[in-house]
CSV table of C-alpha atoms and ligand atoms in Angstrom, one decimal:
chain,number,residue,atom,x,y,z
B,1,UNK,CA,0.0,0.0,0.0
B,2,UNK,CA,1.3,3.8,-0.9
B,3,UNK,CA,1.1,5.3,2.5
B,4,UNK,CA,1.0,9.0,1.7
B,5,UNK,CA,-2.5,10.3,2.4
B,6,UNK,CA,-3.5,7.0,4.5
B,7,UNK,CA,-5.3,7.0,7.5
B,8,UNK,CA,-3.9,5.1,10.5
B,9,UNK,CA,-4.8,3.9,13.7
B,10,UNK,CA,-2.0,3.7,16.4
B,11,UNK,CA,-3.4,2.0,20.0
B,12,UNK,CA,-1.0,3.0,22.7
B,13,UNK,CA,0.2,5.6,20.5
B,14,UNK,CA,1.0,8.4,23.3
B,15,UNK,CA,3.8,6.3,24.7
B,16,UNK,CA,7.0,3.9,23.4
B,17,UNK,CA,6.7,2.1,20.7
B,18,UNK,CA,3.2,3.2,19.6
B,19,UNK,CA,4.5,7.3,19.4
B,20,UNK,CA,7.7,6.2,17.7
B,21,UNK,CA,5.0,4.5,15.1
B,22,UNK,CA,3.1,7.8,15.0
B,23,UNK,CA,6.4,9.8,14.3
B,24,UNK,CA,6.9,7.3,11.5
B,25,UNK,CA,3.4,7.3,10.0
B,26,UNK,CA,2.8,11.2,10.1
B,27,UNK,CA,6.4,11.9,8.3
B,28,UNK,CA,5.2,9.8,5.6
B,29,UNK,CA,2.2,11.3,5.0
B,30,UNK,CA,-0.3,9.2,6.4
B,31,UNK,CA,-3.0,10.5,9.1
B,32,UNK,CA,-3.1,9.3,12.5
B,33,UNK,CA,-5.8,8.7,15.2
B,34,UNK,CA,-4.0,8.3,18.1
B,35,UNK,CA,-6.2,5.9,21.0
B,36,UNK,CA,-4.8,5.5,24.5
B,37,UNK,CA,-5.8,6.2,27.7
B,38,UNK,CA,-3.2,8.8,28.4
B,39,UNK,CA,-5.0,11.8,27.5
B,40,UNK,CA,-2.1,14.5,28.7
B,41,UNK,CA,0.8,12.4,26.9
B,42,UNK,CA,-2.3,12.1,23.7
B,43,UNK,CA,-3.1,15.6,23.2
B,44,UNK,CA,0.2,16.8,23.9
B,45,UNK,CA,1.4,14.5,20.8
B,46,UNK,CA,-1.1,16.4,18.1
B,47,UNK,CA,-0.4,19.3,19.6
B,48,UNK,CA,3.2,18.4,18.7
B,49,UNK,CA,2.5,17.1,15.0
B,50,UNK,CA,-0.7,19.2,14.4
B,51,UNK,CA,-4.3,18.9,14.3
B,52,UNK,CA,-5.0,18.5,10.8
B,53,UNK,CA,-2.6,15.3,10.4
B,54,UNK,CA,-3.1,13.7,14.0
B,55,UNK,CA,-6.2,12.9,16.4
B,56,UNK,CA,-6.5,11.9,19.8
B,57,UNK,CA,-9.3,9.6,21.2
B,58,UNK,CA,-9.2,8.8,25.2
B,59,UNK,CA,-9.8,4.7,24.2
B,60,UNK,CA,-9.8,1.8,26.9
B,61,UNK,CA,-9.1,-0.8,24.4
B,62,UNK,CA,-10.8,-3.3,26.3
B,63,UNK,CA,-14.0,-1.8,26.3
B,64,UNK,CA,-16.5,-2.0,23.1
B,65,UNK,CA,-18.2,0.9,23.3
B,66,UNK,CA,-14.8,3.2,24.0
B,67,UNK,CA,-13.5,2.1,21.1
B,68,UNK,CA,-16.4,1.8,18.6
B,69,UNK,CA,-17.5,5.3,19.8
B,70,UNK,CA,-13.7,6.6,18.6
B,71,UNK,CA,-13.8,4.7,15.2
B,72,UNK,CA,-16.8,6.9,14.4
B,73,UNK,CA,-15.0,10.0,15.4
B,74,UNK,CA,-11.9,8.7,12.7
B,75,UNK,CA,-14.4,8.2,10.3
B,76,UNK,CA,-15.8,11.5,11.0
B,77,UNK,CA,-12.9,13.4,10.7
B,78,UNK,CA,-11.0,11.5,8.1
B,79,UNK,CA,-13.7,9.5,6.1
B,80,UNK,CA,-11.7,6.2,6.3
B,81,UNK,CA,-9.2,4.1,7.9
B,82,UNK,CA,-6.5,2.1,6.1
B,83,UNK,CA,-4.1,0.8,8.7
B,84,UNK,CA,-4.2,-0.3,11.9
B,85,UNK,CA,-0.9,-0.6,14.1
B,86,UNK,CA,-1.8,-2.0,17.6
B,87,UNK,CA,0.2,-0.7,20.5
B,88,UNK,CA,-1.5,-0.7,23.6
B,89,UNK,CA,-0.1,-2.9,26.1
B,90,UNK,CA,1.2,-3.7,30.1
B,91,UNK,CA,3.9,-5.8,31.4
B,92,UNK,CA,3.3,-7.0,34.9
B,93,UNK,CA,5.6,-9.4,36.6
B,94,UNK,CA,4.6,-12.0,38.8
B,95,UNK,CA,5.3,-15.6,39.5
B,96,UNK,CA,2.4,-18.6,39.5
B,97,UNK,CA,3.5,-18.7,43.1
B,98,UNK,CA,4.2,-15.9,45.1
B,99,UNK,CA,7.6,-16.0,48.0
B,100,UNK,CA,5.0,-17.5,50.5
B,101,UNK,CA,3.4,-20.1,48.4
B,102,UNK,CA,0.5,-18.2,47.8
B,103,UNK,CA,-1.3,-18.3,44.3
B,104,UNK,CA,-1.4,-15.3,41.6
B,105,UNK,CA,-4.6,-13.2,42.0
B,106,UNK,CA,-6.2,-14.7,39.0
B,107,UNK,CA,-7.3,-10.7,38.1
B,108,UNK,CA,-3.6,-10.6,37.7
B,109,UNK,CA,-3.3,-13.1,34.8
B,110,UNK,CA,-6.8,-11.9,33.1
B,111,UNK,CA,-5.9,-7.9,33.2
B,112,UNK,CA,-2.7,-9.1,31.0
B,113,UNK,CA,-5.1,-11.4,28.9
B,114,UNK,CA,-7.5,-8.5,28.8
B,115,UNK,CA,-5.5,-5.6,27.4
B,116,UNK,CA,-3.0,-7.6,25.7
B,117,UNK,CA,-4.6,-9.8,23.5
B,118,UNK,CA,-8.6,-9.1,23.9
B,119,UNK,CA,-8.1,-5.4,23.6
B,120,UNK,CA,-6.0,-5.9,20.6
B,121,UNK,CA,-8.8,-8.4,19.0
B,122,UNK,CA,-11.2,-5.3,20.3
B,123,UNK,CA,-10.1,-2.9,18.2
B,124,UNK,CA,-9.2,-4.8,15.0
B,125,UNK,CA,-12.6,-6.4,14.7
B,126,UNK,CA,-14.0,-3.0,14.9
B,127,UNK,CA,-11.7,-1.6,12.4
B,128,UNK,CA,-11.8,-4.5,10.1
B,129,UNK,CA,-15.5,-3.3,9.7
B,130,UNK,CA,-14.3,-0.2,8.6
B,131,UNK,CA,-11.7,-1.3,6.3
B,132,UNK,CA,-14.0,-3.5,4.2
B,133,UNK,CA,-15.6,-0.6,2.9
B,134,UNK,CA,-12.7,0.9,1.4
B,135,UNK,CA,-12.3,0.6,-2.1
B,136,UNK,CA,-9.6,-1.4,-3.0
B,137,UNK,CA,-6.2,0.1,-3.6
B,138,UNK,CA,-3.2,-0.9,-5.9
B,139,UNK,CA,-1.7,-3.4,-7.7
B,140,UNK,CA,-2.8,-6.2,-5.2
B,141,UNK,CA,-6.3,-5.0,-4.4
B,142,UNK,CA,-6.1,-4.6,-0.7
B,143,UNK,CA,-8.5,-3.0,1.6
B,144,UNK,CA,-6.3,-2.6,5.1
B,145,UNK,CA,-3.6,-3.7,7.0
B,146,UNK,CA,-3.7,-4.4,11.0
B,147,UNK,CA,-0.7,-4.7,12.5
B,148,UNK,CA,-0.7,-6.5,16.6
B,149,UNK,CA,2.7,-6.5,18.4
B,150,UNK,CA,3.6,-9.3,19.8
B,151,UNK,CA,6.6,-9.8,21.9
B,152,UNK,CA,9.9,-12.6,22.2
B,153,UNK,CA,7.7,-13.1,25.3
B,154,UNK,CA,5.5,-15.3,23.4
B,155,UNK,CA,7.8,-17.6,22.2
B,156,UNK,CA,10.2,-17.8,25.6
B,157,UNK,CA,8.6,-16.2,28.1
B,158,UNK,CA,10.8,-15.6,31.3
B,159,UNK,CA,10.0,-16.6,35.0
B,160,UNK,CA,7.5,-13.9,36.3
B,161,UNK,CA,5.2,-13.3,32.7
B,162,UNK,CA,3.3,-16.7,32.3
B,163,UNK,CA,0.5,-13.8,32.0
B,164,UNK,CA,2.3,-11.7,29.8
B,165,UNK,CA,3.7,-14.5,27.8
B,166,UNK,CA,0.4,-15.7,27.5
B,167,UNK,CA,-1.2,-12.8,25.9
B,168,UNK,CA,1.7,-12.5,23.8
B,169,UNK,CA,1.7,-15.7,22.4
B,170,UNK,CA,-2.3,-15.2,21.9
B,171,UNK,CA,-1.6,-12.3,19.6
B,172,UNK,CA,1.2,-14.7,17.3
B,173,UNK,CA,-1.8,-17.1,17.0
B,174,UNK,CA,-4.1,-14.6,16.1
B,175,UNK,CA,-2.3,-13.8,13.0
B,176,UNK,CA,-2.6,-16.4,10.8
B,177,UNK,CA,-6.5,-17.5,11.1
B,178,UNK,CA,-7.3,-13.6,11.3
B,179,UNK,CA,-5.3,-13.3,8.2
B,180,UNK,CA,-7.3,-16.3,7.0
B,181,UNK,CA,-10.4,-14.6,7.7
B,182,UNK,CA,-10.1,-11.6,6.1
B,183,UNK,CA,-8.3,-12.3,3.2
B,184,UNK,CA,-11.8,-12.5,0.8
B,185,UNK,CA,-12.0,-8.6,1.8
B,186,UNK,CA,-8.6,-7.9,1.5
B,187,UNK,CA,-7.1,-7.4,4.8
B,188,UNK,CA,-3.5,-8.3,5.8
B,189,UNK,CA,-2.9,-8.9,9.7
B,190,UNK,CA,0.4,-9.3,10.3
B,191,UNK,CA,2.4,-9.0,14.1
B,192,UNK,CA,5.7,-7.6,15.2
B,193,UNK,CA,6.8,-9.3,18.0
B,194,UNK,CA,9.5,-7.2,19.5
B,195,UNK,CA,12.5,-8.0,21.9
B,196,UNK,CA,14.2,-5.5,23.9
B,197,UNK,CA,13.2,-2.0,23.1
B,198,UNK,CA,13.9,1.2,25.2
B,199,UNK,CA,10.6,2.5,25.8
B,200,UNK,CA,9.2,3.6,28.7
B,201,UNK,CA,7.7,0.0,29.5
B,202,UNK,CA,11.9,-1.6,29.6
B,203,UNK,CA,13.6,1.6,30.7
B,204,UNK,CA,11.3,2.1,34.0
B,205,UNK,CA,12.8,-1.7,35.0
B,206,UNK,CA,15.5,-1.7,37.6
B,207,UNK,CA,19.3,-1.2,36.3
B,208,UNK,CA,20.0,-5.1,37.2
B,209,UNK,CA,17.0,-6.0,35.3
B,210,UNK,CA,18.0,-4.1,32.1
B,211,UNK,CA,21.8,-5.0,32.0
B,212,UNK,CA,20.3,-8.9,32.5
B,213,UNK,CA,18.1,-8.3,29.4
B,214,UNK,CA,20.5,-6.5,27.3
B,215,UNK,CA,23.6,-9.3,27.8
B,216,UNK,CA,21.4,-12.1,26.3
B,217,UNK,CA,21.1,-9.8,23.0
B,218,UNK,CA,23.2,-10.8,20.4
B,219,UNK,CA,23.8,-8.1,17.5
B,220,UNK,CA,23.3,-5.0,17.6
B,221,UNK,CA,24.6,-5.3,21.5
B,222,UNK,CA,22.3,-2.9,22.5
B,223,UNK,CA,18.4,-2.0,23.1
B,224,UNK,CA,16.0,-1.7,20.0
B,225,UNK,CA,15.3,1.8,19.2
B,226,UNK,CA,11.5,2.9,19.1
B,227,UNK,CA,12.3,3.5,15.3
B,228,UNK,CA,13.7,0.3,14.5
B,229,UNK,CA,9.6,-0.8,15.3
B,230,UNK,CA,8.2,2.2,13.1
B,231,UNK,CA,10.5,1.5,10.4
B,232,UNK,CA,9.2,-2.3,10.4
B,233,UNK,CA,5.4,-1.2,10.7
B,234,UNK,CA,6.2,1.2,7.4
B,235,UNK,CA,7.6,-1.8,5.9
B,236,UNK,CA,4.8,-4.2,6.4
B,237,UNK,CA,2.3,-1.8,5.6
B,238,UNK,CA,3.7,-1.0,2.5
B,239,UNK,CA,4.3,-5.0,2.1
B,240,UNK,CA,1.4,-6.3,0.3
B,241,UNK,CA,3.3,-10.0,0.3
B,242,UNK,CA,3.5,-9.7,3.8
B,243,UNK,CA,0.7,-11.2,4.9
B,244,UNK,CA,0.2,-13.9,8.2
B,245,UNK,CA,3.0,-13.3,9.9
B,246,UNK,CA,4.9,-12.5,12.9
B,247,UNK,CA,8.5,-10.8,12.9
B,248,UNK,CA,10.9,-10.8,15.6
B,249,UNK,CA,12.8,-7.8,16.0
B,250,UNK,CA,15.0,-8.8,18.5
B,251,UNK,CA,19.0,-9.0,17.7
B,252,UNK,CA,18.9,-12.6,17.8
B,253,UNK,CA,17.8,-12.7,21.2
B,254,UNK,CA,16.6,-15.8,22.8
B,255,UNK,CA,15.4,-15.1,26.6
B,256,UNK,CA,16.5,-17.2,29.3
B,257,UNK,CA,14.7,-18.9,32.1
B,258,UNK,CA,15.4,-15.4,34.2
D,301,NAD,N1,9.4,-2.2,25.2
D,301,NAD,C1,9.7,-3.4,24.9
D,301,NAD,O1,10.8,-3.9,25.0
D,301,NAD,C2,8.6,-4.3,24.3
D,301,NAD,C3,9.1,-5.6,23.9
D,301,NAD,C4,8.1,-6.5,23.4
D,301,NAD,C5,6.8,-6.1,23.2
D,301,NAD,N2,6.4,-4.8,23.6
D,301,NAD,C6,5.0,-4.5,23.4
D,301,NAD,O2,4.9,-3.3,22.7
D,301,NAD,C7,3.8,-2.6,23.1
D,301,NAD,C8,4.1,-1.2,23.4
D,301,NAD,O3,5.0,-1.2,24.5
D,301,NAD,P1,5.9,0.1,25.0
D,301,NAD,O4,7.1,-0.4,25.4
D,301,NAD,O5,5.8,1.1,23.9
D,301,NAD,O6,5.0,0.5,26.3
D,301,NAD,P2,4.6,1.9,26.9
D,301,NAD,O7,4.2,1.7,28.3
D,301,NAD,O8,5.6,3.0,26.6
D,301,NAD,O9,3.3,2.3,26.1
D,301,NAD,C9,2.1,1.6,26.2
D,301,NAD,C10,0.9,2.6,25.9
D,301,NAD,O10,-0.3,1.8,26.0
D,301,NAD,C11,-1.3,2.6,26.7
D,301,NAD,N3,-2.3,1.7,27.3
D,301,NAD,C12,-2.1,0.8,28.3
D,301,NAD,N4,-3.3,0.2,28.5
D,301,NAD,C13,-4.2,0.7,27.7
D,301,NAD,C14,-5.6,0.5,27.5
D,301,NAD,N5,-6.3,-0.4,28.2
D,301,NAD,N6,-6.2,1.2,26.5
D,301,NAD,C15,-5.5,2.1,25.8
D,301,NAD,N7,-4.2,2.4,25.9
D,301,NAD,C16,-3.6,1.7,26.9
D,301,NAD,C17,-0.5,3.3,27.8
D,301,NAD,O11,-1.2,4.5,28.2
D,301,NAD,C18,0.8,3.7,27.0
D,301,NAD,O12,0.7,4.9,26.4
D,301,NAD,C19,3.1,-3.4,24.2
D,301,NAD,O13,2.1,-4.2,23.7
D,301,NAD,C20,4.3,-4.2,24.7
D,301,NAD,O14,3.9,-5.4,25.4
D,301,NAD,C21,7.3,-3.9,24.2
């Protein structure tokens, strides 16, 4: 897809990974509704980039009529939507057992479940509705193209996220049959699944915690930048072939056990 004059969504967008992905989309050209729940860090951002190329919707991802209320405000204000690039997302820690013996508070594991990978379905599905009534656009036809990140997480999860891991590996198994799904109207759904990027989310860890993380990366020896995600989201969006799929962008990291 040509992505100048394109209409995106970004979940998560005021923070990390997601405003890195606005950064990207705006300076090509595209328009982009921003949805998160951080209203100062949102409306601070089209302040920042301006009003007539960005928009900011306060969205809970998990909940349907948040987000179906803001798809009708894109669709209001810019009469389409052609990508969607979801963001949104939380990292708890905690262990199946806790020091004492005592079990995980199950609202633990299902608040992961929730935004992760239910808010991410959330807002596709509702955007997918949208999509389908583009017309179709160049060579190969296509309608729209959702993008869900993932994470390294949900291939080797470490001790501490079986909820995070979870969710994570929920949104690589989402790809391919949602793919499947929406192929007839021309939809690609594709996932990013990230390793260690310095966002907010990795950078707020303790010092011990990040040096850990960063020695089992192989090349570059160093954190992913935020734009090293963008970059990759242009790509696949401008991809057609791509299509299905999740791509680590990790330098060859594997996680260990801890
Ligand atoms: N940073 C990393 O190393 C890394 C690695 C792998 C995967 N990821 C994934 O990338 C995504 C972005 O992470 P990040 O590092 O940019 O995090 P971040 O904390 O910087 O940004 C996350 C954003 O999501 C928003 N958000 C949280 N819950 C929400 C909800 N219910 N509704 C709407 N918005 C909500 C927050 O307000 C925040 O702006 C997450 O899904 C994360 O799991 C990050």
């Amino acid at each position: 897809m040509e992505l100048n004059n394109k209409v995106a969504v970004v979940t998560g967008g005021a923070s990390g990974l997601g405003r890195a992905t606005v950064d990207g989309l705006v300076a090509q050209g595209v328009k982009v509704a921003i949805f998160d729940l951080n209203e100062e860090a949102g409306n601070s951002l089209v302040a920042e980039l301006g009003a007539d190329k960005t928009l900011f919707q306060t969205v809970d991802v998990t909940n349907e009529e948040s987000v179906a209320s803001a798809v009708d405000q894109v669709m209001a204000q810019f009469g389409a939507i052609h990508i969607l690039v979801n963001c949104a997302g939380i990292a708890p820690a905690a262990k199946v057992l806790d020091r004492e013996g005592n079990a995980m508070p199950l609202s633990k594991f299902s608040t992961a479940i929730n935004i992760n990978l239910i808010g991410s379905f959330n807002v596709a599905s509702k955007v997918a509705e949208q999509m389908a009534k583009n017309e179709p656009m160049g060579e190969a036809l296509e309608r729209g193209v959702i993008i869900n990140t993932a994470s390294v997480a949900g291939y080797e999860g470490q001790m501490g996220q079986s909820a995070y891991a979870a969710s994570k590996g929920g949104i690589i198994a989402l790809s391919l049959p949602m793919a499947r799904d929406l192929a007839k109207t021309g939809i690609r759904v594709n996932a990013v699944a990230p390793g260690i990027m310095g966002t907010p989310m990795l950078l707020g860890m303790p010092e011990n915690v990040q040096e850990s993380l960063v020695a089992n990366i192989q090349f570059p020896k160093r954190m992913g930048l935020p734009k090293e995600f963008a970059d990759l989201v242009g790509h696949i969006a401008s991809n057609a072939y791509i299509n299905g799929e999740t791509i680590r962008l990790d330098g060859a990291i594997r996680m260990q056990p801890r």
